[in-house]
Coordinates of C-alpha atoms in Angstrom, one line a residue:
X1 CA 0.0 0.0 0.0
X2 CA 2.8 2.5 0.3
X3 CA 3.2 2.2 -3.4
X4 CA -0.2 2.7 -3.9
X5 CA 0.2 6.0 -1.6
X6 CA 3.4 7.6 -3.3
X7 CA 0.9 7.0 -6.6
X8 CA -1.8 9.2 -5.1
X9 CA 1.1 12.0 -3.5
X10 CA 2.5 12.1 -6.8
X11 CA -0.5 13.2 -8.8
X12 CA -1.3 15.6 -6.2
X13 CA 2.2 17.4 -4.9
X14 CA 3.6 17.3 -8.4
X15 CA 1.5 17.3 -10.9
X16 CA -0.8 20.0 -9.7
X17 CA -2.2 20.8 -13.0
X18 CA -3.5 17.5 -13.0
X19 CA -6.9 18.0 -10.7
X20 CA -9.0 14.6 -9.9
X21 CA -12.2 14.7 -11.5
X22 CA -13.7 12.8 -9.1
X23 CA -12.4 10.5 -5.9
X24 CA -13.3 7.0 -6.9
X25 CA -14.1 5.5 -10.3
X26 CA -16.3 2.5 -9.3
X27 CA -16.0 -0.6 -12.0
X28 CA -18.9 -3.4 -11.4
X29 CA -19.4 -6.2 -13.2
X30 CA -22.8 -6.2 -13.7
X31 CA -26.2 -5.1 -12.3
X32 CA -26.5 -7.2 -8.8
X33 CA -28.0 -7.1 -5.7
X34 CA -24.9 -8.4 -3.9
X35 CA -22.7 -5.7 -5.6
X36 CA -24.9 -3.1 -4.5
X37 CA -24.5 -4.0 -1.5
X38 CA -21.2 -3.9 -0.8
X39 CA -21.3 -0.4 -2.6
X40 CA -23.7 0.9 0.1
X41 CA -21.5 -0.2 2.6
X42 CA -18.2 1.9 0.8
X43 CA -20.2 4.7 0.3
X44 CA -21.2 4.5 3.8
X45 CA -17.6 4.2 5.3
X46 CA -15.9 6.9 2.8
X47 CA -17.7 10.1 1.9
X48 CA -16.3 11.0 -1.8
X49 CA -17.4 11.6 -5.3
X50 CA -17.5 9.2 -7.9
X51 CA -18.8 8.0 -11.5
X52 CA -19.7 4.0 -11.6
X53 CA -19.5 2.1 -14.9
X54 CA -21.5 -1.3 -14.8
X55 CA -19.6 -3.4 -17.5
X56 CA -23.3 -5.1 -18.6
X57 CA -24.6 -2.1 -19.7
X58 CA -22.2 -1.7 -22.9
X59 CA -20.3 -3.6 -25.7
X60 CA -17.7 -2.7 -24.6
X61 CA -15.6 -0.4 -22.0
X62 CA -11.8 1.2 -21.6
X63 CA -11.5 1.6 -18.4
X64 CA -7.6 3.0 -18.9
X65 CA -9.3 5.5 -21.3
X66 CA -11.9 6.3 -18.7
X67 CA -8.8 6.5 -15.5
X68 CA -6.6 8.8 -18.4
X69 CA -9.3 11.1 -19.1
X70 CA -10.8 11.7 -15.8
X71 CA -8.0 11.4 -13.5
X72 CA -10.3 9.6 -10.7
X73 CA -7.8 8.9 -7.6
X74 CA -8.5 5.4 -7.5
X75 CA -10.3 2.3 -8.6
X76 CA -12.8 0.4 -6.9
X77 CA -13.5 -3.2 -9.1
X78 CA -16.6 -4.5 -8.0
X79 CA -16.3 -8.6 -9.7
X80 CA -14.1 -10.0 -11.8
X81 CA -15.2 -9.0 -14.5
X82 CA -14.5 -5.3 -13.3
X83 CA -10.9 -6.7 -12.1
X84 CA -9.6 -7.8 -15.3
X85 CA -11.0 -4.4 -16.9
X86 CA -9.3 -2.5 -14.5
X87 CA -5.8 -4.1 -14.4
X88 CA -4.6 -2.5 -17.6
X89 CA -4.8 0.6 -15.4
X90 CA -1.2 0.5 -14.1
X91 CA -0.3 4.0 -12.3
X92 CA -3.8 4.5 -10.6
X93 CA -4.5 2.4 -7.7
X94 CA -7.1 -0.5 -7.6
X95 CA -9.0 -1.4 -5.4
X96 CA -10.7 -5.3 -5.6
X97 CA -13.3 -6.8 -3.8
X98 CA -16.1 -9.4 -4.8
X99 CA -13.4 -11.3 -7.0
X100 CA -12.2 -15.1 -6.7
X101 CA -9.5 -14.3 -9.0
X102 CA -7.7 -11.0 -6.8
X103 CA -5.7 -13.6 -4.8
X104 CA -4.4 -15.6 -8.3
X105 CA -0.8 -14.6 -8.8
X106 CA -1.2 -14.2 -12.4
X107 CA -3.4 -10.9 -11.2
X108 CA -0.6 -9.7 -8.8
X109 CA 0.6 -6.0 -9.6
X110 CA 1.8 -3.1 -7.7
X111 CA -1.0 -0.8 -7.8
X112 CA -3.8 -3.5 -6.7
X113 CA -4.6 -4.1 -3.4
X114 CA -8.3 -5.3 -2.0
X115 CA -10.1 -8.1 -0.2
X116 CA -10.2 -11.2 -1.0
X117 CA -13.3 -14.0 -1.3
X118 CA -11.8 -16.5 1.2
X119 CA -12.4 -16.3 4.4
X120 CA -9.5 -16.8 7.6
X121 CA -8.9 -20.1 8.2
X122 CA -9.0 -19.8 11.8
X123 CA -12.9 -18.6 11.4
X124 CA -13.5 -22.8 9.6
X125 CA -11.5 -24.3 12.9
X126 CA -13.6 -22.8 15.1
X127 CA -16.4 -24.8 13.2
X128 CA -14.5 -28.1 12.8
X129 CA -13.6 -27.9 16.7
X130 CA -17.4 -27.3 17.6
X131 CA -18.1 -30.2 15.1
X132 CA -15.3 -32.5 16.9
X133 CA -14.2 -32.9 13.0
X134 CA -10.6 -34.3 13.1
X135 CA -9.9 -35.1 9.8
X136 CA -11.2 -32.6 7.2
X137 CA -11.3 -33.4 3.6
X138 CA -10.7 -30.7 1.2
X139 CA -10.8 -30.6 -2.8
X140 CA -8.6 -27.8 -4.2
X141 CA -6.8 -27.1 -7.0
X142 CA -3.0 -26.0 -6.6
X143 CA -2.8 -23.0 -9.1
X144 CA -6.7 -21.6 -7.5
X145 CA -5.9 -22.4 -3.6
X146 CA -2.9 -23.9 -2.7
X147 CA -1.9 -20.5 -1.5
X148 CA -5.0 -20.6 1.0
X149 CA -4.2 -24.2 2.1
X150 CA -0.9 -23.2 2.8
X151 CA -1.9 -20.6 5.5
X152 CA -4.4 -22.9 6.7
X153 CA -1.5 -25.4 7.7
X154 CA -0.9 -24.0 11.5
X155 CA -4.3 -22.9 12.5
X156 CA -5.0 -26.3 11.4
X157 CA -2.4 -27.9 13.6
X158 CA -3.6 -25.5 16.6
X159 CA -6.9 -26.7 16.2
X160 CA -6.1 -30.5 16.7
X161 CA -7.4 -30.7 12.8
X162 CA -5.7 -33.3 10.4
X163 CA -6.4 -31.7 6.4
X164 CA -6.9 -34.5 4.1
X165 CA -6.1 -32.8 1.2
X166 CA -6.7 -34.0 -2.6
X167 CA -5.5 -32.0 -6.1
X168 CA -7.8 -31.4 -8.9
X169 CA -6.2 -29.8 -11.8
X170 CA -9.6 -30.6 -13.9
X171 CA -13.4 -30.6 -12.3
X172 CA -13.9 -33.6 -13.9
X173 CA -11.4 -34.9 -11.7
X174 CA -13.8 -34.1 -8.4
X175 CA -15.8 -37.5 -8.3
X176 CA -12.9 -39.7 -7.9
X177 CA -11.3 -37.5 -5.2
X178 CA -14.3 -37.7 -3.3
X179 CA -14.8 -41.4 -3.5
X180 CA -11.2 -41.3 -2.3
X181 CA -11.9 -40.0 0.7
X182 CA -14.8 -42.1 1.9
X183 CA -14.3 -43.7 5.2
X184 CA -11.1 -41.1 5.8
X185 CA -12.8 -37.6 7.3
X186 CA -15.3 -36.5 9.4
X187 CA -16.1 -33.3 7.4
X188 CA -15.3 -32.0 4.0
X189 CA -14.5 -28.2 3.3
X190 CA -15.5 -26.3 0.3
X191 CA -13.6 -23.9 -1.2
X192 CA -14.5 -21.2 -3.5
X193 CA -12.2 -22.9 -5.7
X194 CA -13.7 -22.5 -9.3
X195 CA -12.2 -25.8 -10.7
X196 CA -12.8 -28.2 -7.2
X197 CA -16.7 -26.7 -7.0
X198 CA -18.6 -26.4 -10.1
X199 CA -21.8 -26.1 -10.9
X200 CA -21.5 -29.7 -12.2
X201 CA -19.8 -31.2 -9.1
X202 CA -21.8 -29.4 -5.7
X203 CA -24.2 -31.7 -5.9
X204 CA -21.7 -34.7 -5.5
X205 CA -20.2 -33.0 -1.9
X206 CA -23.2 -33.4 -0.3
X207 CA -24.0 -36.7 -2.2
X208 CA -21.0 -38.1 -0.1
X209 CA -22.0 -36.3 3.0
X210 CA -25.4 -38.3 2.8
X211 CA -23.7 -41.1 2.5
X212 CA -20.3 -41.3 4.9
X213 CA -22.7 -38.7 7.2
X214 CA -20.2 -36.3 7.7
X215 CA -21.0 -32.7 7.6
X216 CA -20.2 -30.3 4.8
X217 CA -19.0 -26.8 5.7
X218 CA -18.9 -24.7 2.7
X219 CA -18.7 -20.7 1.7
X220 CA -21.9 -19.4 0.3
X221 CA -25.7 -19.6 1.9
X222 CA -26.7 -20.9 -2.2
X223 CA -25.7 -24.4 -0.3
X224 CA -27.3 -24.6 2.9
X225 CA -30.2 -25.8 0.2
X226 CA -28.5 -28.2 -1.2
X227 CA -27.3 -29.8 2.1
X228 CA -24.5 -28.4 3.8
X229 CA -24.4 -28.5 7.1
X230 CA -23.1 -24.9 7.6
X231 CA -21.8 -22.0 6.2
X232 CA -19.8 -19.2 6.7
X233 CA -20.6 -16.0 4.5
X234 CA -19.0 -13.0 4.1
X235 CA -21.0 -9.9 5.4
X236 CA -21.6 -7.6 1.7
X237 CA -21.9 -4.2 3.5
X238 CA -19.3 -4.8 6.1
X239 CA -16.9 -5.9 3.5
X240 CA -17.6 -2.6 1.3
X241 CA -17.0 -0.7 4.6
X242 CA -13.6 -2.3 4.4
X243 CA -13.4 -1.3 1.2
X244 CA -14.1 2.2 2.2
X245 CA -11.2 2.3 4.8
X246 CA -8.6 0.8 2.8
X247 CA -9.9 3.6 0.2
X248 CA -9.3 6.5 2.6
X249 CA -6.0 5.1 4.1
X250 CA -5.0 5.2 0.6
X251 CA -6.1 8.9 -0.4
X252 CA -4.6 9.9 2.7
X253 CA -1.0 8.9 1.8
X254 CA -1.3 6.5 4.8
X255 CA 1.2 3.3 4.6
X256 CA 0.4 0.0 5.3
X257 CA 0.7 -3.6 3.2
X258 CA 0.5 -4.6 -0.3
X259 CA -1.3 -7.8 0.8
X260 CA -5.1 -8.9 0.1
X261 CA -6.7 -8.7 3.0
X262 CA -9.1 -11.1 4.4
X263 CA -12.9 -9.8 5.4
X264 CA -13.1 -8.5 8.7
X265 CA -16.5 -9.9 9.2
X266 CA -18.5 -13.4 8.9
X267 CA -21.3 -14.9 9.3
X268 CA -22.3 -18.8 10.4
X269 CA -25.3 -19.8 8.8
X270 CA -27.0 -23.3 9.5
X271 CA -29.2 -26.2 8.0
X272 CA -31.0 -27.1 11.2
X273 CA -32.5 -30.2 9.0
X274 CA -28.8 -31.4 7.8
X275 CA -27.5 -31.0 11.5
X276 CA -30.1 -33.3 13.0
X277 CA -30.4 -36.0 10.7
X278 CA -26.5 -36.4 11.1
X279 CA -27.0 -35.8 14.7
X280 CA -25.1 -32.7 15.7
X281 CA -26.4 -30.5 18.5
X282 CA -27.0 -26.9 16.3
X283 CA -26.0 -25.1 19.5
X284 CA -22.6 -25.9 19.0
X285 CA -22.5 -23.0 16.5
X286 CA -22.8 -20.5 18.9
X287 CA -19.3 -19.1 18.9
X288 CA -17.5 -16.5 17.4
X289 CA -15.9 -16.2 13.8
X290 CA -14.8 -13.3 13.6
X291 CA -10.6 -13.3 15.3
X292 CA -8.9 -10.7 16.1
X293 CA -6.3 -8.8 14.0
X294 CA -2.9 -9.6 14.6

C-alpha cells in the first residue's frame, strides 16, 4: 500500500495541473443485488465523489481510457469482470473486492490491493472444533488455492485438525477425489475454488456427506439448500466498509501492506435439518468467527 500511496502524493504534490475529477471510479461487473451491497457499505464508510461504470450495460468499455481522461484517484473493481478491466490501469491504484481471481498470482501487480473471497482459516477451525471434525477433507486445486491451504496449515495444527487434502487440476477430476476420501474424514471443506466446485460437481459434496454422514462446511448460503451442514458467509456491507477504509487510508497517503486482506466480518449460517439427521447438537455454533487482527 505504500506504493499505492506515493501514486496518489504524486499526482497531487507534483502534478498539480493535474486535478481529480472525481475521488473514486467505481467498475462493477454487472447489475447485482450483492454488488450493491457492498457499494452501500463503501459509500457509507468513505464520503467521496464518484462515477460507476456497470460493465453489462455496454459492448464494450476502456477503463484505462476512462482513468486517463478523468484522472479519478482510485479504482474500486466490483467482480471479476470489473478486475480484469481494470488491471490494464497500471499508475492509478485498484481497489478489488467481490473477485475469486484478486488472490491468483497471475493478477498480482503493484497498484492493486483489496479483499479477497476467502475467508481466515481460523474462522473454519472454530467450526470443525465445535463439530469434533478431526480429519477434514478438502478438494482444491494448486494454481486456485494452494496459496489458502498453505496458510491454513498451522491454525489447522492449533486446532487438533488433520487436512486430508486432494488435487484437482480438472473438475472432472472431483468425483474420484471424493470417492477417495470415503471412510477417511469427518467433514469435507469447500472452497471457492472454481475448478474443485462447479456447478456440475456441488451436488456430488453433499452426495458423499449423505452417504459417509459427515458434515459439509462450505462458503456461500446458495448451499445450505443443497445440504451443507453450515456456512460461513462474508458480510456484503461490512466488507464494502472495508473497502471504504482501505480507500481513505489510501487517499490519505497512509502506509500499510500490499497484501489482500481477508474480510473483517463473517457470518455462520446453519441447515437445522442437515444437523439433525447427522445428529449434531446446532447449539454448537454458537461461537464467534470473527478473530482478532494480529
Amino acid at each position: 500500500m505504500r506504493y499505492l500511496a506515493s501514486l496518489i502524493l504524486a499526482l497531487t504534490m507534483f502534478c498539480p495541473s493535474v486535478a481529480l475529477a472525481y475521488d473514486v471510479l467505481v467498475v462493477q461487473s454487472k447489475h447485482d443485488p450483492a454488488y450493491e451491497e457492498v457499494l452501500r457499505g463503501f459509500r457509507a464508510a468513505f464520503r467521496h465523489t464518484e462515477r460507476v461504470v456497470v460493465l453489462s450495460d455496454y459492448a464494450e468499455v476502456d477503463v484505462y481510457r476512462i482513468v486517463r481522461e478523468e484522472r479519478p484517484g482510485l479504482v474500486l473493481a466490483i467482480g471479476d469482470n470489473a478486475l480484469a478491466a481494470a488491471k490494464k490501469v497500471r499508475q492509478t491504484p485498484i481497489i478489488a473486492v467481490m473477485s475469486l481471481s484478486v488472490t491468483n498470482p497471475s493478477v498480482n501487480q503493484p497498484n492493486l490491493t483489496g479483499i479477497g473471497m476467502y475467508i481466515q482459516p481460523e474462522s473454519y477451525m472454530a467450526i470443525f472444533r465445535k463439530l469434533k471434525a478431526r480429519r477434514v477433507g478438502v478438494i482444491y486445486n494448486p494454481a486456485r488455492s494452494g496459496w489458502y491451504l498453505r496458510q491454513a496449515r498451522q491454525p489447522a495444527k492449533q486446532a487438533g485438525v488433520d487436512l486430508i487434502m486432494r488435487e484437482v487440476h480438472d473438475p472432472k477430476e472431483t468425483l474420484s477425489k471424493l470417492s477417495g476420501l470415503a471412510g477417511q474424514v469427518d467433514a469435507l471443506w469447500m472452497l471457492p475454488d472454481t475448478i474443485a466446485v462447479t456447478r456440475e460437481t456441488a451436488e456430488a459434496y453433499f452426495n458423499f456427506s449423505q452417504e459417509q454422514r459427515v458434515p459439509v462446511v462450505s462458503f456461500a448460503g446458495a448451499y445450505l439448500g443443497l445440504g451443507a451442514a453450515a456456512v460461513l458467509e462474508i458480510k456484503r456491507v461490512e466488507l464494502g466498509k472495508q473497502a471504504g477504509d482501505l480507500a481513505l487510508s489510501l487517499l490519505k497517503g497512509q502506509a500499510g501492506t500490499d497484501e489482500i486482506d481477508y474480510p473483517d466480518k463473517v457470518a455462520i449460517k446453519t441447515n437445522q435439518s442437515v444437523l439433525r439427521n447427522l445428529g449434531i447438537s446446532s447449539g454448537i455454533f454458537e461461537i464467534s468467527v470473527n478473530p482478532a487482527k494480529d
